Amino acid sequence: MNRSVPAWLARLAPIVSLALFAPWVAEYLVGSHTVVDLPLIVFLVPLYGGGALLVRELARRTGRGWPTILLLGLAYGVIEAGLIDQSLFNPSYQGQDFQSIAHVPGLSMSAFWGMVFIAGHAIWSIGAPIAFVESFLGARRHAPWTNGFGLALVALLYLLGCWLVFADLRSTEGFQASPLQLGAAAVTAVALIVAAFAVQRRAAPVRVTPSRLVAAPHATGRLWPPHWGVVLGLSFVASLVLWIPGTWLGVACSAVLLGGATVLALRWSRSRRWSPVHVLAIADGALLTYAVNGFNLHPWRRLPHRAEVLSDVTFAVVTVALVALSLWWQRRRWQRMTAARSLHGLG
């Protein structure tokens, strides 16, 4: 009896997983929403889930990799924070003062919060969820999940999410950004999208054979990536950009921290010893940072302190379990490949 997973379920599982995981990371794990708000995730799926799926499919269907995904993630962040919820420019967004620190004259925005919003979306709304879900797909992690019709549905889902959030916040916040502000955000988003597709296509996947696995441990050069545990720790530290003081110095330090981490990861990824475990470690480090940050951020709807802490603890425990499961899964797969290498050597 064939116990394999039905083909339709295998195709649908990663789509549904990313559609749910992206809003959970972006709004729940960070601490903005609690376990009480879990039913509301259906209203967040179009914007976050649709956006993550759209970015992922556009990159993978055009044969591109993580530089394109991250640039499209930055464009997503500019569109959401600058054009949709307009938190970049709203001086009292959700009752908070987001413009008093590192103020940018003319655009009436905070450089610090702009960086946090935009980079935050690129990393946690887009990058980390995609990397996490792809880690369970093995050799299929770079393959498209949708056909042309499915991609069109994903795009419509994302546009629906944009409209729902824009309409809701327009009525509750009563704010409309100026034409200059909207124009600057639109031009920036378009420039990032153009840059994303100007990036060279990802090289054709190299078929990992036992002989390559034998050679990889003996590769020489300065691009060796460290152990995946070190990469996870460095990802966690780099993600601490969330706690850098909100000053111009903080903006500069954050730019150096995130830029340096990105350049380092891209250089490491050129090594033959760079593996899917390392990519997952970067995502898992970022997820753990958000789990910790949840204890510092109060949710949009105030709850008794005990209930809020219980929600934060629950999400943190779930995150640790997911990180452990993903690393176990990916390492198990890599160990199987290592076993194949050993058998080849014996042959």
CSV table of C-alpha atoms in Angstrom, one decimal:
chain,number,residue,atom,x,y,z
A,1,MET,CA,0.0,0.0,0.0
A,2,ASN,CA,1.3,3.4,-1.0
A,3,ARG,CA,1.6,5.6,2.0
A,4,SER,CA,3.2,8.5,0.2
A,5,VAL,CA,1.7,12.0,0.6
A,6,PRO,CA,-0.9,12.8,-2.2
A,7,ALA,CA,0.6,15.1,-4.9
A,8,TRP,CA,-2.0,17.8,-4.4
A,9,LEU,CA,-1.3,17.9,-0.6
A,10,ALA,CA,2.5,18.1,-1.3
A,11,ARG,CA,1.9,21.1,-3.6
A,12,LEU,CA,-0.5,22.8,-1.2
A,13,ALA,CA,1.3,22.3,2.1
A,14,PRO,CA,4.1,24.8,1.6
A,15,ILE,CA,1.7,27.5,0.2
A,16,VAL,CA,-0.6,27.2,3.2
A,17,SER,CA,2.3,27.0,5.6
A,18,LEU,CA,3.9,30.2,4.4
A,19,ALA,CA,0.6,32.0,4.1
A,20,LEU,CA,0.0,31.3,7.9
A,21,PHE,CA,3.6,31.5,9.1
A,22,ALA,CA,4.4,34.9,7.7
A,23,PRO,CA,1.6,36.8,9.6
A,24,TRP,CA,2.3,34.8,12.7
A,25,VAL,CA,5.9,35.9,12.8
A,26,ALA,CA,5.2,39.5,11.7
A,27,GLU,CA,2.4,40.2,14.2
A,28,TYR,CA,2.2,37.5,16.9
A,29,LEU,CA,5.7,36.4,17.6
A,30,VAL,CA,6.9,40.0,17.7
A,31,GLY,CA,4.3,40.7,20.5
A,32,SER,CA,1.8,43.0,18.6
A,33,HIS,CA,-0.9,40.3,18.9
A,34,THR,CA,-1.5,37.6,21.6
A,35,VAL,CA,-3.0,34.2,21.7
A,36,VAL,CA,-6.4,35.8,22.3
A,37,ASP,CA,-6.0,37.3,18.8
A,38,LEU,CA,-5.2,34.1,16.9
A,39,PRO,CA,-8.6,34.0,15.1
A,40,LEU,CA,-7.7,37.4,13.6
A,41,ILE,CA,-4.9,35.8,11.6
A,42,VAL,CA,-7.3,35.2,8.8
A,43,PHE,CA,-7.4,38.9,8.2
A,44,LEU,CA,-3.6,39.2,8.2
A,45,VAL,CA,-3.0,36.3,5.7
A,46,PRO,CA,-3.8,38.4,2.6
A,47,LEU,CA,-1.3,41.1,3.3
A,48,TYR,CA,1.5,39.1,5.0
A,49,GLY,CA,0.9,35.7,3.6
A,50,GLY,CA,0.1,37.0,0.1
A,51,GLY,CA,3.1,39.3,0.2
A,52,ALA,CA,5.5,36.5,1.2
A,53,LEU,CA,4.2,34.1,-1.3
A,54,LEU,CA,4.3,36.7,-4.1
A,55,VAL,CA,7.9,37.6,-3.3
A,56,ARG,CA,9.0,34.0,-3.1
A,57,GLU,CA,7.3,33.0,-6.3
A,58,LEU,CA,8.5,35.9,-8.3
A,59,ALA,CA,12.1,35.2,-7.2
A,60,ARG,CA,12.0,31.4,-7.7
A,61,ARG,CA,10.0,31.5,-11.0
A,62,THR,CA,12.7,33.8,-12.5
A,63,GLY,CA,15.5,31.6,-11.3
A,64,ARG,CA,16.8,34.1,-8.7
A,65,GLY,CA,17.9,33.6,-5.1
A,66,TRP,CA,18.2,35.4,-1.8
A,67,PRO,CA,19.5,38.8,-3.0
A,68,THR,CA,16.3,39.1,-5.0
A,69,ILE,CA,14.2,37.9,-2.2
A,70,LEU,CA,15.7,40.4,0.3
A,71,LEU,CA,15.4,43.3,-2.2
A,72,LEU,CA,11.8,42.5,-2.9
A,73,GLY,CA,11.3,42.2,0.9
A,74,LEU,CA,12.7,45.7,1.3
A,75,ALA,CA,10.3,46.9,-1.4
A,76,TYR,CA,7.5,45.1,0.4
A,77,GLY,CA,8.4,47.0,3.6
A,78,VAL,CA,8.5,50.4,1.8
A,79,ILE,CA,5.0,49.7,0.2
A,80,GLU,CA,3.5,48.6,3.5
A,81,ALA,CA,5.0,51.3,5.8
A,82,GLY,CA,5.0,54.1,3.2
A,83,LEU,CA,1.9,53.5,1.1
A,84,ILE,CA,-0.5,51.1,2.9
A,85,ASP,CA,-0.5,51.7,6.6
A,86,GLN,CA,1.7,54.9,6.1
A,87,SER,CA,3.3,54.4,9.5
A,88,LEU,CA,6.5,55.9,8.1
A,89,PHE,CA,4.8,59.3,7.9
A,90,ASN,CA,1.9,59.3,10.4
A,91,PRO,CA,3.1,61.4,13.4
A,92,SER,CA,0.8,59.6,15.8
A,93,TYR,CA,0.4,56.1,14.3
A,94,GLN,CA,-1.5,54.0,16.8
A,95,GLY,CA,-0.9,56.6,19.4
A,96,GLN,CA,2.9,56.4,19.2
A,97,ASP,CA,5.4,59.1,18.4
A,98,PHE,CA,7.4,57.7,15.5
A,99,GLN,CA,9.0,61.0,14.3
A,100,SER,CA,10.7,62.6,17.2
A,101,ILE,CA,13.9,60.6,16.8
A,102,ALA,CA,16.4,60.8,13.9
A,103,HIS,CA,13.9,63.1,12.2
A,104,VAL,CA,14.2,63.6,8.4
A,105,PRO,CA,13.1,67.1,7.4
A,106,GLY,CA,11.0,67.5,4.3
A,107,LEU,CA,9.7,63.9,4.4
A,108,SER,CA,8.5,64.2,8.1
A,109,MET,CA,9.6,60.8,9.0
A,110,SER,CA,12.1,59.1,11.4
A,111,ALA,CA,15.1,57.5,9.8
A,112,PHE,CA,15.4,55.2,12.8
A,113,TRP,CA,11.8,53.9,12.6
A,114,GLY,CA,11.9,53.8,8.8
A,115,MET,CA,14.9,51.5,9.0
A,116,VAL,CA,13.2,49.3,11.7
A,117,PHE,CA,9.9,49.1,9.8
A,118,ILE,CA,11.4,48.5,6.3
A,119,ALA,CA,14.3,46.2,7.3
A,120,GLY,CA,12.0,44.5,9.8
A,121,HIS,CA,9.5,43.5,7.1
A,122,ALA,CA,12.3,42.3,4.8
A,123,ILE,CA,13.7,40.1,7.5
A,124,TRP,CA,10.8,38.9,9.5
A,125,SER,CA,7.7,39.3,7.3
A,126,ILE,CA,9.4,38.0,4.2
A,127,GLY,CA,12.9,36.5,4.5
A,128,ALA,CA,12.7,34.3,7.7
A,129,PRO,CA,9.3,32.8,7.0
A,130,ILE,CA,10.4,31.8,3.4
A,131,ALA,CA,13.7,30.3,4.6
A,132,PHE,CA,12.0,28.4,7.4
A,133,VAL,CA,9.2,26.9,5.2
A,134,GLU,CA,11.7,26.1,2.3
A,135,SER,CA,13.9,24.2,4.8
A,136,PHE,CA,11.4,21.3,4.9
A,137,LEU,CA,11.3,20.9,1.1
A,138,GLY,CA,14.7,19.4,0.4
A,139,ALA,CA,15.6,19.5,-3.2
A,140,ARG,CA,12.3,21.2,-4.0
A,141,ARG,CA,13.1,24.3,-2.0
A,142,HIS,CA,14.0,26.4,-5.1
A,143,ALA,CA,11.2,25.2,-7.3
A,144,PRO,CA,8.1,27.4,-7.9
A,145,TRP,CA,5.0,26.4,-6.0
A,146,THR,CA,2.4,27.8,-8.3
A,147,ASN,CA,1.6,28.0,-12.0
A,148,GLY,CA,0.6,31.2,-13.8
A,149,PHE,CA,-3.0,31.0,-12.6
A,150,GLY,CA,-1.9,30.4,-9.0
A,151,LEU,CA,0.6,33.3,-9.2
A,152,ALA,CA,-2.2,35.6,-10.3
A,153,LEU,CA,-4.4,34.4,-7.4
A,154,VAL,CA,-1.5,35.2,-5.0
A,155,ALA,CA,-1.1,38.7,-6.5
A,156,LEU,CA,-4.9,39.3,-6.0
A,157,LEU,CA,-4.7,38.0,-2.5
A,158,TYR,CA,-1.9,40.5,-1.7
A,159,LEU,CA,-3.7,43.4,-3.3
A,160,LEU,CA,-6.8,42.5,-1.3
A,161,GLY,CA,-4.7,42.6,1.9
A,162,CYS,CA,-3.3,46.0,0.9
A,163,TRP,CA,-6.7,47.4,0.4
A,164,LEU,CA,-8.1,45.9,3.7
A,165,VAL,CA,-5.3,47.4,5.8
A,166,PHE,CA,-5.4,50.7,3.9
A,167,ALA,CA,-9.2,51.1,4.3
A,168,ASP,CA,-9.2,50.1,7.9
A,169,LEU,CA,-6.3,52.4,9.0
A,170,ARG,CA,-7.6,55.3,6.8
A,171,SER,CA,-10.9,55.2,8.8
A,172,THR,CA,-9.3,54.6,12.3
A,173,GLU,CA,-6.2,56.8,12.0
A,174,GLY,CA,-7.7,59.5,9.8
A,175,PHE,CA,-4.3,60.2,8.2
A,176,GLN,CA,-3.2,60.6,4.6
A,177,ALA,CA,0.4,61.1,3.6
A,178,SER,CA,1.3,64.0,1.4
A,179,PRO,CA,1.9,63.6,-2.4
A,180,LEU,CA,5.7,64.1,-1.7
A,181,GLN,CA,5.8,61.4,0.9
A,182,LEU,CA,3.8,59.0,-1.2
A,183,GLY,CA,5.9,59.8,-4.3
A,184,ALA,CA,9.1,59.2,-2.4
A,185,ALA,CA,7.9,55.8,-1.1
A,186,ALA,CA,6.6,54.8,-4.5
A,187,VAL,CA,9.9,55.7,-6.3
A,188,THR,CA,11.9,53.9,-3.6
A,189,ALA,CA,9.8,50.7,-3.9
A,190,VAL,CA,10.1,50.7,-7.7
A,191,ALA,CA,13.9,51.2,-7.5
A,192,LEU,CA,14.2,48.2,-5.1
A,193,ILE,CA,12.0,46.1,-7.4
A,194,VAL,CA,14.1,47.0,-10.4
A,195,ALA,CA,17.3,46.3,-8.5
A,196,ALA,CA,15.8,42.9,-7.4
A,197,PHE,CA,15.4,41.7,-11.0
A,198,ALA,CA,18.7,43.3,-12.1
A,199,VAL,CA,20.5,40.9,-9.8
A,200,GLN,CA,22.1,38.1,-11.7
A,201,ARG,CA,20.1,34.9,-11.8
A,202,ARG,CA,20.9,32.2,-9.4
A,203,ALA,CA,23.4,29.7,-10.8
A,204,ALA,CA,21.8,26.5,-11.9
A,205,PRO,CA,21.6,24.1,-8.9
A,206,VAL,CA,24.7,22.0,-8.7
A,207,ARG,CA,23.8,18.4,-8.3
A,208,VAL,CA,25.3,17.3,-5.0
A,209,THR,CA,27.0,14.0,-5.6
A,210,PRO,CA,29.0,11.9,-3.2
A,211,SER,CA,32.2,12.9,-4.9
A,212,ARG,CA,31.4,16.6,-4.3
A,213,LEU,CA,30.6,15.8,-0.7
A,214,VAL,CA,34.0,14.2,-0.4
A,215,ALA,CA,35.7,17.2,-1.9
A,216,ALA,CA,33.8,19.8,0.1
A,217,PRO,CA,35.4,19.3,3.5
A,218,HIS,CA,38.8,19.7,2.0
A,219,ALA,CA,38.0,22.9,0.2
A,220,THR,CA,40.4,25.8,0.9
A,221,GLY,CA,39.9,29.5,0.9
A,222,ARG,CA,38.9,32.5,3.1
A,223,LEU,CA,35.2,32.0,2.4
A,224,TRP,CA,34.7,29.1,4.7
A,225,PRO,CA,31.4,29.5,6.7
A,226,PRO,CA,31.6,28.7,10.4
A,227,HIS,CA,29.6,26.0,12.0
A,228,TRP,CA,25.8,26.5,11.6
A,229,GLY,CA,25.5,27.1,15.4
A,230,VAL,CA,27.9,30.1,15.1
A,231,VAL,CA,25.8,31.4,12.2
A,232,LEU,CA,22.7,31.1,14.2
A,233,GLY,CA,24.3,33.0,17.1
A,234,LEU,CA,25.5,35.7,14.7
A,235,SER,CA,22.1,36.0,13.2
A,236,PHE,CA,20.6,36.5,16.7
A,237,VAL,CA,23.1,39.2,17.5
A,238,ALA,CA,22.6,41.0,14.2
A,239,SER,CA,18.9,40.9,14.7
A,240,LEU,CA,19.4,42.9,18.0
A,241,VAL,CA,19.1,45.9,15.7
A,242,LEU,CA,15.6,46.1,17.3
A,243,TRP,CA,17.2,47.2,20.6
A,244,ILE,CA,19.7,49.8,19.3
A,245,PRO,CA,19.0,53.3,20.7
A,246,GLY,CA,16.8,55.4,18.5
A,247,THR,CA,19.3,58.1,17.5
A,248,TRP,CA,21.2,59.0,14.4
A,249,LEU,CA,24.1,57.0,15.9
A,250,GLY,CA,21.8,54.1,16.3
A,251,VAL,CA,20.7,54.4,12.7
A,252,ALA,CA,24.4,54.3,11.6
A,253,CYS,CA,25.2,51.4,13.9
A,254,SER,CA,22.1,49.5,12.6
A,255,ALA,CA,23.1,50.1,9.0
A,256,VAL,CA,26.6,48.8,9.6
A,257,LEU,CA,25.4,45.8,11.6
A,258,LEU,CA,22.8,44.7,9.1
A,259,GLY,CA,24.9,45.6,6.1
A,260,GLY,CA,27.9,43.8,7.4
A,261,ALA,CA,25.9,40.7,8.3
A,262,THR,CA,24.4,40.6,4.8
A,263,VAL,CA,27.8,41.0,3.1
A,264,LEU,CA,29.3,38.3,5.3
A,265,ALA,CA,26.4,35.8,4.6
A,266,LEU,CA,26.7,36.5,0.8
A,267,ARG,CA,30.4,35.8,0.9
A,268,TRP,CA,30.0,32.6,2.9
A,269,SER,CA,27.3,31.4,0.6
A,270,ARG,CA,29.9,31.3,-2.2
A,271,SER,CA,31.7,28.5,-0.4
A,272,ARG,CA,31.2,24.8,-1.2
A,273,ARG,CA,30.7,24.2,2.5
A,274,TRP,CA,27.7,26.6,2.7
A,275,SER,CA,24.7,24.4,3.1
A,276,PRO,CA,20.9,24.7,3.6
A,277,VAL,CA,21.5,24.2,7.3
A,278,HIS,CA,23.4,27.6,7.3
A,279,VAL,CA,20.5,29.3,5.5
A,280,LEU,CA,18.1,27.9,8.1
A,281,ALA,CA,20.3,29.0,10.9
A,282,ILE,CA,20.1,32.6,9.8
A,283,ALA,CA,16.3,32.4,9.8
A,284,ASP,CA,16.1,30.6,13.1
A,285,GLY,CA,18.4,33.2,14.8
A,286,ALA,CA,16.1,35.9,13.6
A,287,LEU,CA,13.0,34.0,14.8
A,288,LEU,CA,14.5,33.6,18.3
A,289,THR,CA,15.2,37.4,18.4
A,290,TYR,CA,11.5,38.1,17.7
A,291,ALA,CA,10.5,35.6,20.4
A,292,VAL,CA,12.6,37.6,22.9
A,293,ASN,CA,11.4,40.9,21.6
A,294,GLY,CA,7.8,39.8,22.3
A,295,PHE,CA,8.4,40.2,26.0
A,296,ASN,CA,9.3,43.9,25.5
A,297,LEU,CA,6.5,44.9,23.2
A,298,HIS,CA,3.0,45.5,24.4
A,299,PRO,CA,0.2,44.2,22.2
A,300,TRP,CA,-2.2,46.5,20.4
A,301,ARG,CA,-5.0,45.4,22.7
A,302,ARG,CA,-4.0,45.7,26.3
A,303,LEU,CA,-4.5,42.6,28.4
A,304,PRO,CA,-3.9,41.8,32.1
A,305,HIS,CA,-0.1,41.5,32.7
A,306,ARG,CA,-0.4,37.8,33.5
A,307,ALA,CA,-2.3,37.0,30.3
A,308,GLU,CA,0.2,39.0,28.3
A,309,VAL,CA,3.2,37.2,29.8
A,310,LEU,CA,1.5,33.9,29.3
A,311,SER,CA,1.0,34.7,25.6
A,312,ASP,CA,4.7,35.7,25.2
A,313,VAL,CA,5.9,32.5,27.0
A,314,THR,CA,3.6,30.4,24.8
A,315,PHE,CA,4.9,31.9,21.6
A,316,ALA,CA,8.5,31.7,22.8
A,317,VAL,CA,8.1,28.0,23.6
A,318,VAL,CA,6.5,27.3,20.2
A,319,THR,CA,9.4,29.2,18.5
A,320,VAL,CA,12.1,27.2,20.3
A,321,ALA,CA,10.3,24.0,19.4
A,322,LEU,CA,10.0,25.0,15.7
A,323,VAL,CA,13.7,26.0,15.6
A,324,ALA,CA,14.7,22.7,17.1
A,325,LEU,CA,12.5,20.8,14.8
A,326,SER,CA,13.7,22.6,11.7
A,327,LEU,CA,17.3,22.2,12.6
A,328,TRP,CA,16.8,18.5,13.4
A,329,TRP,CA,15.1,18.0,10.0
A,330,GLN,CA,17.7,19.8,8.0
A,331,ARG,CA,20.6,18.2,9.8
A,332,ARG,CA,19.0,14.7,9.4
A,333,ARG,CA,18.8,15.3,5.7
A,334,TRP,CA,22.4,16.4,5.5
A,335,GLN,CA,23.5,13.4,7.5
A,336,ARG,CA,21.8,11.1,4.9
A,337,MET,CA,23.8,12.8,2.2
A,338,THR,CA,27.0,12.3,4.3
A,339,ALA,CA,26.1,8.7,4.6
A,340,ALA,CA,25.8,8.5,0.9
A,341,ARG,CA,29.3,10.0,0.6
A,342,SER,CA,30.7,7.3,3.0
A,343,LEU,CA,29.1,4.5,1.0
A,344,HIS,CA,30.5,6.0,-2.2
A,345,GLY,CA,34.0,6.0,-0.6
A,346,LEU,CA,33.6,2.4,0.4
A,347,GLY,CA,32.6,1.5,-3.2
